[in-house]
PDB file of N, CA and C in Angstrom:
ATOM      1  N   UNK Q   1     127.855  81.321  86.550  1.00 59.00           N
ATOM      2  CA  UNK Q   1     126.880  80.878  85.586  1.00 59.00           C
ATOM      3  C   UNK Q   1     125.544  80.676  86.299  1.00 59.00           C
ATOM      4  N   UNK Q   2     124.485  81.044  85.658  1.00 62.00           N
ATOM      5  CA  UNK Q   2     123.153  80.910  86.231  1.00 62.00           C
ATOM      6  C   UNK Q   2     122.554  79.575  85.807  1.00 62.00           C
ATOM      7  N   UNK Q   3     122.053  78.824  86.781  1.00 63.00           N
ATOM      8  CA  UNK Q   3     121.428  77.537  86.493  1.00 63.00           C
ATOM      9  C   UNK Q   3     119.985  77.738  86.090  1.00 63.00           C
ATOM     10  N   UNK Q   4     119.511  76.901  85.198  1.00 64.00           N
ATOM     11  CA  UNK Q   4     118.138  76.982  84.735  1.00 64.00           C
ATOM     12  C   UNK Q   4     117.194  76.462  85.812  1.00 64.00           C
ATOM     13  N   UNK Q   5     116.072  77.165  85.991  1.00 57.00           N
ATOM     14  CA  UNK Q   5     115.077  76.756  86.969  1.00 57.00           C
ATOM     15  C   UNK Q   5     114.241  75.631  86.352  1.00 57.00           C
ATOM     16  N   UNK Q   6     114.112  74.542  87.088  1.00 66.00           N
ATOM     17  CA  UNK Q   6     113.319  73.408  86.604  1.00 66.00           C
ATOM     18  C   UNK Q   6     112.334  72.984  87.671  1.00 66.00           C
ATOM     19  N   UNK Q   7     111.400  72.166  87.300  1.00 66.00           N
ATOM     20  CA  UNK Q   7     110.407  71.593  88.201  1.00 66.00           C
ATOM     21  C   UNK Q   7     109.578  72.660  88.919  1.00 66.00           C
ATOM     22  N   UNK Q   8     109.146  73.660  88.201  1.00 58.00           N
ATOM     23  CA  UNK Q   8     108.301  74.693  88.781  1.00 58.00           C
ATOM     24  C   UNK Q   8     106.850  74.254  88.627  1.00 58.00           C
ATOM     25  N   UNK Q   9     106.152  74.198  89.743  1.00 66.00           N
ATOM     26  CA  UNK Q   9     104.761  73.789  89.736  1.00 66.00           C
ATOM     27  C   UNK Q   9     103.865  75.001  89.538  1.00 66.00           C
ATOM     28  N   UNK Q  10     102.782  74.863  88.761  1.00 64.00           N
ATOM     29  CA  UNK Q  10     101.878  75.999  88.578  1.00 64.00           C
ATOM     30  C   UNK Q  10     101.148  76.322  89.872  1.00 64.00           C
ATOM     31  N   UNK Q  11     100.836  77.581  90.027  1.00 55.00           N
ATOM     32  CA  UNK Q  11     100.102  78.032  91.201  1.00 55.00           C
ATOM     33  C   UNK Q  11      98.625  77.755  90.968  1.00 55.00           C
ATOM     34  N   UNK Q  12      97.997  77.116  91.938  1.00 57.00           N
ATOM     35  CA  UNK Q  12      96.566  76.841  91.828  1.00 57.00           C
ATOM     36  C   UNK Q  12      95.856  77.430  93.028  1.00 57.00           C
ATOM     37  N   UNK Q  13      94.626  77.786  92.821  1.00 49.00           N
ATOM     38  CA  UNK Q  13      93.832  78.294  93.922  1.00 49.00           C
ATOM     39  C   UNK Q  13      93.380  77.130  94.779  1.00 49.00           C
ATOM     40  N   UNK Q  14      93.575  77.272  96.060  1.00 50.00           N
ATOM     41  CA  UNK Q  14      93.155  76.241  96.995  1.00 50.00           C
ATOM     42  C   UNK Q  14      92.161  76.836  97.961  1.00 50.00           C
ATOM     43  N   UNK Q  15      91.537  75.983  98.702  1.00 47.00           N
ATOM     44  CA  UNK Q  15      90.567  76.440  99.679  1.00 47.00           C
ATOM     45  C   UNK Q  15      91.285  77.175 100.796  1.00 47.00           C
ATOM     46  N   UNK Q  16      90.813  78.371 101.119  1.00 51.00           N
ATOM     47  CA  UNK Q  16      91.460  79.158 102.152  1.00 51.00           C
ATOM     48  C   UNK Q  16      90.919  78.771 103.513  1.00 51.00           C
ATOM     49  N   UNK Q  17      91.640  79.203 104.559  1.00 51.00           N
ATOM     50  CA  UNK Q  17      91.254  78.865 105.925  1.00 51.00           C
ATOM     51  C   UNK Q  17      89.997  79.587 106.378  1.00 51.00           C
ATOM     52  N   UNK Q  18      89.624  80.691 105.711  1.00 50.00           N
ATOM     53  CA  UNK Q  18      88.457  81.420 106.175  1.00 50.00           C
ATOM     54  C   UNK Q  18      87.160  80.930 105.542  1.00 50.00           C
ATOM     55  N   UNK Q  19      87.210  79.833 104.797  1.00 53.00           N
ATOM     56  CA  UNK Q  19      86.002  79.229 104.248  1.00 53.00           C
ATOM     57  C   UNK Q  19      85.812  77.868 104.895  1.00 53.00           C
ATOM     58  N   UNK Q  20      84.664  77.676 105.474  1.00 52.00           N
ATOM     59  CA  UNK Q  20      84.375  76.416 106.136  1.00 52.00           C
ATOM     60  C   UNK Q  20      84.131  75.335 105.085  1.00 52.00           C
ATOM     61  N   UNK Q  21      84.837  74.196 105.131  1.00 54.00           N
ATOM     62  CA  UNK Q  21      84.675  73.181 104.098  1.00 54.00           C
ATOM     63  C   UNK Q  21      83.299  72.529 104.102  1.00 54.00           C
ATOM     64  N   UNK Q  22      82.650  72.456 105.247  1.00 54.00           N
ATOM     65  CA  UNK Q  22      81.362  71.774 105.291  1.00 54.00           C
ATOM     66  C   UNK Q  22      80.226  72.635 104.771  1.00 54.00           C
ATOM     67  N   UNK Q  23      80.334  73.947 104.923  1.00 53.00           N
ATOM     68  CA  UNK Q  23      79.238  74.818 104.513  1.00 53.00           C
ATOM     69  C   UNK Q  23      79.601  75.770 103.390  1.00 53.00           C
ATOM     70  N   UNK Q  24      80.902  75.871 103.040  1.00 52.00           N
ATOM     71  CA  UNK Q  24      81.384  76.803 102.029  1.00 52.00           C
ATOM     72  C   UNK Q  24      80.969  78.239 102.330  1.00 52.00           C
ATOM     73  N   UNK Q  25      80.795  78.574 103.579  1.00 57.00           N
ATOM     74  CA  UNK Q  25      80.480  79.934 103.980  1.00 57.00           C
ATOM     75  C   UNK Q  25      81.742  80.589 104.522  1.00 57.00           C
ATOM     76  N   UNK Q  26      81.851  81.869 104.280  1.00 61.00           N
ATOM     77  CA  UNK Q  26      82.986  82.605 104.805  1.00 61.00           C
ATOM     78  C   UNK Q  26      82.729  82.906 106.267  1.00 61.00           C
ATOM     79  N   UNK Q  27      83.709  82.566 107.113  1.00 74.00           N
ATOM     80  CA  UNK Q  27      83.579  82.856 108.527  1.00 74.00           C
ATOM     81  C   UNK Q  27      83.638  84.358 108.740  1.00 74.00           C
ATOM     82  N   UNK Q  28      83.284  84.791 109.913  1.00 85.00           N
ATOM     83  CA  UNK Q  28      83.257  86.218 110.196  1.00 85.00           C
ATOM     84  C   UNK Q  28      84.663  86.809 110.183  1.00 85.00           C
ATOM     85  N   UNK Q  29      84.718  88.107 109.998  1.00 81.00           N
ATOM     86  CA  UNK Q  29      85.988  88.812 109.970  1.00 81.00           C
ATOM     87  C   UNK Q  29      86.699  88.683 111.309  1.00 81.00           C
ATOM     88  N   UNK Q  30      85.933  88.680 112.380  1.00 85.00           N
ATOM     89  CA  UNK Q  30      86.551  88.546 113.702  1.00 85.00           C
ATOM     90  C   UNK Q  30      87.216  87.176 113.857  1.00 85.00           C
ATOM     91  N   UNK Q  31      86.610  86.118 113.296  1.00 89.00           N
ATOM     92  CA  UNK Q  31      87.235  84.795 113.334  1.00 89.00           C
ATOM     93  C   UNK Q  31      88.552  84.799 112.561  1.00 89.00           C
ATOM     94  N   UNK Q  32      88.544  85.482 111.421  1.00 87.00           N
ATOM     95  CA  UNK Q  32      89.757  85.586 110.611  1.00 87.00           C
ATOM     96  C   UNK Q  32      90.860  86.302 111.396  1.00 87.00           C
ATOM     97  N   UNK Q  33      90.507  87.402 112.061  1.00 86.00           N
ATOM     98  CA  UNK Q  33      91.485  88.141 112.854  1.00 86.00           C
ATOM     99  C   UNK Q  33      92.001  87.323 114.025  1.00 86.00           C
ATOM    100  N   UNK Q  34      91.104  86.620 114.699  1.00 91.00           N
ATOM    101  CA  UNK Q  34      91.525  85.776 115.819  1.00 91.00           C
ATOM    102  C   UNK Q  34      92.515  84.709 115.356  1.00 91.00           C
ATOM    103  N   UNK Q  35      92.222  84.095 114.218  1.00 92.00           N
ATOM    104  CA  UNK Q  35      93.102  83.057 113.689  1.00 92.00           C
ATOM    105  C   UNK Q  35      94.469  83.647 113.328  1.00 92.00           C
ATOM    106  N   UNK Q  36      94.469  84.826 112.713  1.00 91.00           N
ATOM    107  CA  UNK Q  36      95.727  85.474 112.341  1.00 91.00           C
ATOM    108  C   UNK Q  36      96.542  85.833 113.589  1.00 91.00           C
ATOM    109  N   UNK Q  37      95.877  86.367 114.607  1.00 93.00           N
ATOM    110  CA  UNK Q  37      96.586  86.710 115.847  1.00 93.00           C
ATOM    111  C   UNK Q  37      97.102  85.466 116.553  1.00 93.00           C
ATOM    112  N   UNK Q  38      96.357  84.386 116.486  1.00 95.00           N
ATOM    113  CA  UNK Q  38      96.828  83.130 117.082  1.00 95.00           C
ATOM    114  C   UNK Q  38      98.087  82.620 116.374  1.00 95.00           C
ATOM    115  N   UNK Q  39      98.138  82.792 115.045  1.00 95.00           N
ATOM    116  CA  UNK Q  39      99.322  82.370 114.301  1.00 95.00           C
ATOM    117  C   UNK Q  39     100.534  83.213 114.689  1.00 95.00           C
ATOM    118  N   UNK Q  40     100.322  84.528 114.851  1.00 95.00           N
ATOM    119  CA  UNK Q  40     101.420  85.398 115.287  1.00 95.00           C
ATOM    120  C   UNK Q  40     101.881  84.990 116.677  1.00 95.00           C
ATOM    121  N   UNK Q  41     100.936  84.715 117.547  1.00 96.00           N
ATOM    122  CA  UNK Q  41     101.281  84.278 118.902  1.00 96.00           C
ATOM    123  C   UNK Q  41     102.055  82.960 118.870  1.00 96.00           C
ATOM    124  N   UNK Q  42     101.641  82.031 118.021  1.00 96.00           N
ATOM    125  CA  UNK Q  42     102.350  80.753 117.910  1.00 96.00           C
ATOM    126  C   UNK Q  42     103.792  80.962 117.447  1.00 96.00           C
ATOM    127  N   UNK Q  43     103.993  81.892 116.495  1.00 96.00           N
ATOM    128  CA  UNK Q  43     105.353  82.180 116.049  1.00 96.00           C
ATOM    129  C   UNK Q  43     106.187  82.774 117.173  1.00 96.00           C
ATOM    130  N   UNK Q  44     105.595  83.650 117.976  1.00 96.00           N
ATOM    131  CA  UNK Q  44     106.311  84.235 119.112  1.00 96.00           C
ATOM    132  C   UNK Q  44     106.680  83.157 120.130  1.00 96.00           C
ATOM    133  N   UNK Q  45     105.726  82.279 120.439  1.00 96.00           N
ATOM    134  CA  UNK Q  45     105.986  81.204 121.395  1.00 96.00           C
ATOM    135  C   UNK Q  45     107.053  80.244 120.893  1.00 96.00           C
ATOM    136  N   UNK Q  46     107.050  79.960 119.586  1.00 96.00           N
ATOM    137  CA  UNK Q  46     108.060  79.080 119.000  1.00 96.00           C
ATOM    138  C   UNK Q  46     109.446  79.708 119.115  1.00 96.00           C
ATOM    139  N   UNK Q  47     109.531  81.007 118.865  1.00 96.00           N
ATOM    140  CA  UNK Q  47     110.819  81.697 118.971  1.00 96.00           C
ATOM    141  C   UNK Q  47     111.325  81.670 120.410  1.00 96.00           C
ATOM    142  N   UNK Q  48     110.439  81.871 121.365  1.00 96.00           N
ATOM    143  CA  UNK Q  48     110.833  81.818 122.786  1.00 96.00           C
ATOM    144  C   UNK Q  48     111.303  80.413 123.154  1.00 96.00           C
ATOM    145  N   UNK Q  49     110.578  79.420 122.692  1.00 96.00           N
ATOM    146  CA  UNK Q  49     110.951  78.021 122.981  1.00 96.00           C
ATOM    147  C   UNK Q  49     112.312  77.691 122.366  1.00 96.00           C
ATOM    148  N   UNK Q  50     112.549  78.157 121.137  1.00 95.00           N
ATOM    149  CA  UNK Q  50     113.844  77.928 120.499  1.00 95.00           C
ATOM    150  C   UNK Q  50     114.967  78.599 121.283  1.00 95.00           C
ATOM    151  N   UNK Q  51     114.716  79.813 121.786  1.00 94.00           N
ATOM    152  CA  UNK Q  51     115.722  80.504 122.597  1.00 94.00           C
ATOM    153  C   UNK Q  51     116.063  79.701 123.851  1.00 94.00           C
ATOM    154  N   UNK Q  52     115.035  79.182 124.508  1.00 94.00           N
ATOM    155  CA  UNK Q  52     115.264  78.391 125.712  1.00 94.00           C
ATOM    156  C   UNK Q  52     116.081  77.138 125.396  1.00 94.00           C
ATOM    157  N   UNK Q  53     115.737  76.482 124.286  1.00 94.00           N
ATOM    158  CA  UNK Q  53     116.458  75.267 123.902  1.00 94.00           C
ATOM    159  C   UNK Q  53     117.898  75.566 123.519  1.00 94.00           C
ATOM    160  N   UNK Q  54     118.131  76.723 122.904  1.00 93.00           N
ATOM    161  CA  UNK Q  54     119.493  77.100 122.540  1.00 93.00           C
ATOM    162  C   UNK Q  54     120.338  77.345 123.785  1.00 93.00           C
ATOM    163  N   UNK Q  55     119.747  78.019 124.756  1.00 93.00           N
ATOM    164  CA  UNK Q  55     120.475  78.320 125.993  1.00 93.00           C
ATOM    165  C   UNK Q  55     120.795  77.045 126.766  1.00 93.00           C
ATOM    166  N   UNK Q  56     119.857  76.103 126.786  1.00 93.00           N
ATOM    167  CA  UNK Q  56     120.073  74.855 127.529  1.00 93.00           C
ATOM    168  C   UNK Q  56     120.890  73.826 126.753  1.00 93.00           C
ATOM    169  N   UNK Q  57     121.168  74.118 125.474  1.00 92.00           N
ATOM    170  CA  UNK Q  57     121.982  73.206 124.677  1.00 92.00           C
ATOM    171  C   UNK Q  57     121.195  72.125 123.973  1.00 92.00           C
ATOM    172  N   UNK Q  58     119.884  72.198 123.986  1.00 93.00           N
ATOM    173  CA  UNK Q  58     119.068  71.182 123.307  1.00 93.00           C
ATOM    174  C   UNK Q  58     119.081  71.365 121.797  1.00 93.00           C
ATOM    175  N   UNK Q  59     119.358  72.592 121.330  1.00 89.00           N
ATOM    176  CA  UNK Q  59     119.439  72.890 119.898  1.00 89.00           C
ATOM    177  C   UNK Q  59     120.841  73.385 119.594  1.00 89.00           C
ATOM    178  N   UNK Q  60     121.453  72.811 118.572  1.00 87.00           N
ATOM    179  CA  UNK Q  60     122.771  73.264 118.147  1.00 87.00           C
ATOM    180  C   UNK Q  60     122.687  74.144 116.904  1.00 87.00           C
ATOM    181  N   UNK Q  61     121.552  74.112 116.220  1.00 89.00           N
ATOM    182  CA  UNK Q  61     121.385  74.836 114.965  1.00 89.00           C
ATOM    183  C   UNK Q  61     120.914  76.266 115.244  1.00 89.00           C
ATOM    184  N   UNK Q  62     121.860  77.189 115.297  1.00 92.00           N
ATOM    185  CA  UNK Q  62     121.504  78.582 115.576  1.00 92.00           C
ATOM    186  C   UNK Q  62     120.750  79.204 114.401  1.00 92.00           C
ATOM    187  N   UNK Q  63     120.931  78.654 113.207  1.00 94.00           N
ATOM    188  CA  UNK Q  63     120.212  79.174 112.042  1.00 94.00           C
ATOM    189  C   UNK Q  63     118.702  79.043 112.227  1.00 94.00           C
ATOM    190  N   UNK Q  64     118.255  77.898 112.710  1.00 92.00           N
ATOM    191  CA  UNK Q  64     116.815  77.686 112.924  1.00 92.00           C
ATOM    192  C   UNK Q  64     116.287  78.658 113.974  1.00 92.00           C
ATOM    193  N   UNK Q  65     117.063  78.870 115.017  1.00 94.00           N
ATOM    194  CA  UNK Q  65     116.658  79.784 116.080  1.00 94.00           C
ATOM    195  C   UNK Q  65     116.513  81.198 115.525  1.00 94.00           C
ATOM    196  N   UNK Q  66     117.490  81.618 114.734  1.00 95.00           N
ATOM    197  CA  UNK Q  66     117.458  82.967 114.168  1.00 95.00           C
ATOM    198  C   UNK Q  66     116.325  83.121 113.162  1.00 95.00           C
ATOM    199  N   UNK Q  67     116.103  82.123 112.348  1.00 95.00           N
ATOM    200  CA  UNK Q  67     115.016  82.187 111.356  1.00 95.00           C
ATOM    201  C   UNK Q  67     113.670  82.274 112.056  1.00 95.00           C
ATOM    202  N   UNK Q  68     113.469  81.472 113.088  1.00 95.00           N
ATOM    203  CA  UNK Q  68     112.209  81.519 113.825  1.00 95.00           C
ATOM    204  C   UNK Q  68     112.020  82.866 114.523  1.00 95.00           C
ATOM    205  N   UNK Q  69     113.101  83.440 115.033  1.00 95.00           N
ATOM    206  CA  UNK Q  69     113.009  84.749 115.686  1.00 95.00           C
ATOM    207  C   UNK Q  69     112.659  85.838 114.675  1.00 95.00           C
ATOM    208  N   UNK Q  70     113.252  85.773 113.500  1.00 96.00           N
ATOM    209  CA  UNK Q  70     112.960  86.778 112.465  1.00 96.00           C
ATOM    210  C   UNK Q  70     111.529  86.624 111.963  1.00 96.00           C
ATOM    211  N   UNK Q  71     111.073  85.380 111.794  1.00 96.00           N
ATOM    212  CA  UNK Q  71     109.682  85.150 111.388  1.00 96.00           C
ATOM    213  C   UNK Q  71     108.714  85.768 112.395  1.00 96.00           C
ATOM    214  N   UNK Q  72     108.980  85.541 113.661  1.00 96.00           N
ATOM    215  CA  UNK Q  72     108.116  86.081 114.714  1.00 96.00           C
ATOM    216  C   UNK Q  72     108.153  87.600 114.713  1.00 96.00           C
ATOM    217  N   UNK Q  73     109.326  88.173 114.522  1.00 96.00           N
ATOM    218  CA  UNK Q  73     109.455  89.627 114.503  1.00 96.00           C
ATOM    219  C   UNK Q  73     108.725  90.234 113.317  1.00 96.00           C
ATOM    220  N   UNK Q  74     108.873  89.647 112.147  1.00 96.00           N
ATOM    221  CA  UNK Q  74     108.198  90.165 110.957  1.00 96.00           C
ATOM    222  C   UNK Q  74     106.689  90.048 111.111  1.00 96.00           C
ATOM    223  N   UNK Q  75     106.215  88.934 111.635  1.00 95.00           N
ATOM    224  CA  UNK Q  75     104.772  88.759 111.839  1.00 95.00           C
ATOM    225  C   UNK Q  75     104.231  89.793 112.821  1.00 95.00           C
ATOM    226  N   UNK Q  76     104.981  90.060 113.884  1.00 94.00           N
ATOM    227  CA  UNK Q  76     104.549  91.056 114.860  1.00 94.00           C
ATOM    228  C   UNK Q  76     104.550  92.454 114.251  1.00 94.00           C
ATOM    229  N   UNK Q  77     105.584  92.794 113.500  1.00 96.00           N
ATOM    230  CA  UNK Q  77     105.642  94.105 112.852  1.00 96.00           C
ATOM    231  C   UNK Q  77     104.505  94.283 111.856  1.00 96.00           C
ATOM    232  N   UNK Q  78     104.189  93.235 111.104  1.00 94.00           N
ATOM    233  CA  UNK Q  78     103.068  93.293 110.162  1.00 94.00           C
ATOM    234  C   UNK Q  78     101.760  93.500 110.905  1.00 94.00           C
ATOM    235  N   UNK Q  79     101.584  92.800 112.007  1.00 93.00           N
ATOM    236  CA  UNK Q  79     100.367  92.954 112.812  1.00 93.00           C
ATOM    237  C   UNK Q  79     100.236  94.382 113.331  1.00 93.00           C
ATOM    238  N   UNK Q  80     101.333  94.949 113.781  1.00 94.00           N
ATOM    239  CA  UNK Q  80     101.306  96.328 114.279  1.00 94.00           C
ATOM    240  C   UNK Q  80     100.956  97.291 113.151  1.00 94.00           C
ATOM    241  N   UNK Q  81     101.529  97.094 111.985  1.00 95.00           N
ATOM    242  CA  UNK Q  81     101.234  97.983 110.859  1.00 95.00           C
ATOM    243  C   UNK Q  81      99.780  97.869 110.409  1.00 95.00           C
ATOM    244  N   UNK Q  82      99.239  96.664 110.423  1.00 92.00           N
ATOM    245  CA  UNK Q  82      97.824  96.486 110.060  1.00 92.00           C
ATOM    246  C   UNK Q  82      96.939  97.183 111.076  1.00 92.00           C
ATOM    247  N   UNK Q  83      97.284  97.050 112.365  1.00 92.00           N
ATOM    248  CA  UNK Q  83      96.520  97.734 113.408  1.00 92.00           C
ATOM    249  C   UNK Q  83      96.552  99.241 113.203  1.00 92.00           C
ATOM    250  N   UNK Q  84      97.722  99.771 112.879  1.00 95.00           N
ATOM    251  CA  UNK Q  84      97.847 101.203 112.642  1.00 95.00           C
ATOM    252  C   UNK Q  84      97.003 101.663 111.461  1.00 95.00           C
ATOM    253  N   UNK Q  85      96.994 100.895 110.397  1.00 95.00           N
ATOM    254  CA  UNK Q  85      96.204 101.259 109.211  1.00 95.00           C
ATOM    255  C   UNK Q  85      94.711 101.194 109.511  1.00 95.00           C
ATOM    256  N   UNK Q  86      94.293 100.211 110.280  1.00 92.00           N
ATOM    257  CA  UNK Q  86      92.876 100.108 110.650  1.00 92.00           C
ATOM    258  C   UNK Q  86      92.470 101.299 111.501  1.00 92.00           C
ATOM    259  N   UNK Q  87      93.309 101.683 112.447  1.00 95.00           N
ATOM    260  CA  UNK Q  87      93.014 102.848 113.282  1.00 95.00           C
ATOM    261  C   UNK Q  87      92.966 104.130 112.460  1.00 95.00           C
ATOM    262  N   UNK Q  88      93.889 104.283 111.515  1.00 96.00           N
ATOM    263  CA  UNK Q  88      93.875 105.457 110.642  1.00 96.00           C
ATOM    264  C   UNK Q  88      92.587 105.505 109.825  1.00 96.00           C
ATOM    265  N   UNK Q  89      92.171 104.358 109.289  1.00 95.00           N
ATOM    266  CA  UNK Q  89      90.938 104.314 108.504  1.00 95.00           C
ATOM    267  C   UNK Q  89      89.732 104.657 109.374  1.00 95.00           C
ATOM    268  N   UNK Q  90      89.693 104.136 110.591  1.00 94.00           N
ATOM    269  CA  UNK Q  90      88.596 104.433 111.508  1.00 94.00           C
ATOM    270  C   UNK Q  90      88.557 105.922 111.826  1.00 94.00           C
ATOM    271  N   UNK Q  91      89.713 106.510 112.116  1.00 96.00           N
ATOM    272  CA  UNK Q  91      89.766 107.934 112.422  1.00 96.00           C
ATOM    273  C   UNK Q  91      89.337 108.774 111.232  1.00 96.00           C
ATOM    274  N   UNK Q  92      89.715 108.352 110.048  1.00 95.00           N
ATOM    275  CA  UNK Q  92      89.306 109.080 108.837  1.00 95.00           C
ATOM    276  C   UNK Q  92      87.789 108.998 108.648  1.00 95.00           C
ATOM    277  N   UNK Q  93      87.222 107.853 108.892  1.00 94.00           N
ATOM    278  CA  UNK Q  93      85.753 107.696 108.777  1.00 94.00           C
ATOM    279  C   UNK Q  93      85.053 108.573 109.806  1.00 94.00           C
ATOM    280  N   UNK Q  94      85.599 108.625 111.014  1.00 94.00           N
ATOM    281  CA  UNK Q  94      84.978 109.431 112.066  1.00 94.00           C
ATOM    282  C   UNK Q  94      85.048 110.930 111.757  1.00 94.00           C
ATOM    283  N   UNK Q  95      86.016 111.350 110.961  1.00 94.00           N
ATOM    284  CA  UNK Q  95      86.134 112.755 110.581  1.00 94.00           C
ATOM    285  C   UNK Q  95      85.182 113.158 109.470  1.00 94.00           C
ATOM    286  N   UNK Q  96      84.578 112.192 108.807  1.00 92.00           N
ATOM    287  CA  UNK Q  96      83.675 112.502 107.694  1.00 92.00           C
ATOM    288  C   UNK Q  96      82.409 113.184 108.229  1.00 92.00           C
ATOM    289  N   UNK Q  97      81.942 114.195 107.491  1.00 87.00           N
ATOM    290  CA  UNK Q  97      80.702 114.844 107.926  1.00 87.00           C
ATOM    291  C   UNK Q  97      79.500 113.948 107.634  1.00 87.00           C
ATOM    292  N   UNK Q  98      78.461 114.142 108.425  1.00 81.00           N
ATOM    293  CA  UNK Q  98      77.256 113.342 108.226  1.00 81.00           C
ATOM    294  C   UNK Q  98      76.496 113.831 107.082  1.00 81.00           C
TER     295      UNK Q  98
END
């Protein structure tokens, strides 16, 4: 039997990380990319730290370790795919005649 979904909150637009709250200006694209890459790096570091803790016995919950590893892997794969698409777009622009 399927249970009815309850307590669903409406989606609202919130202030994004690429808008500075004090000036309401959009930060540069390079700042956005740096922040995104830092988040991917943080996920990778968290997965490595979880692996170390699992090996030393500090963590007993292998589910958390696996979830963090998959999150890091998906973030890295997404970053690689975005890089590939940006390079393809750049190459296509460079092929355009003047």
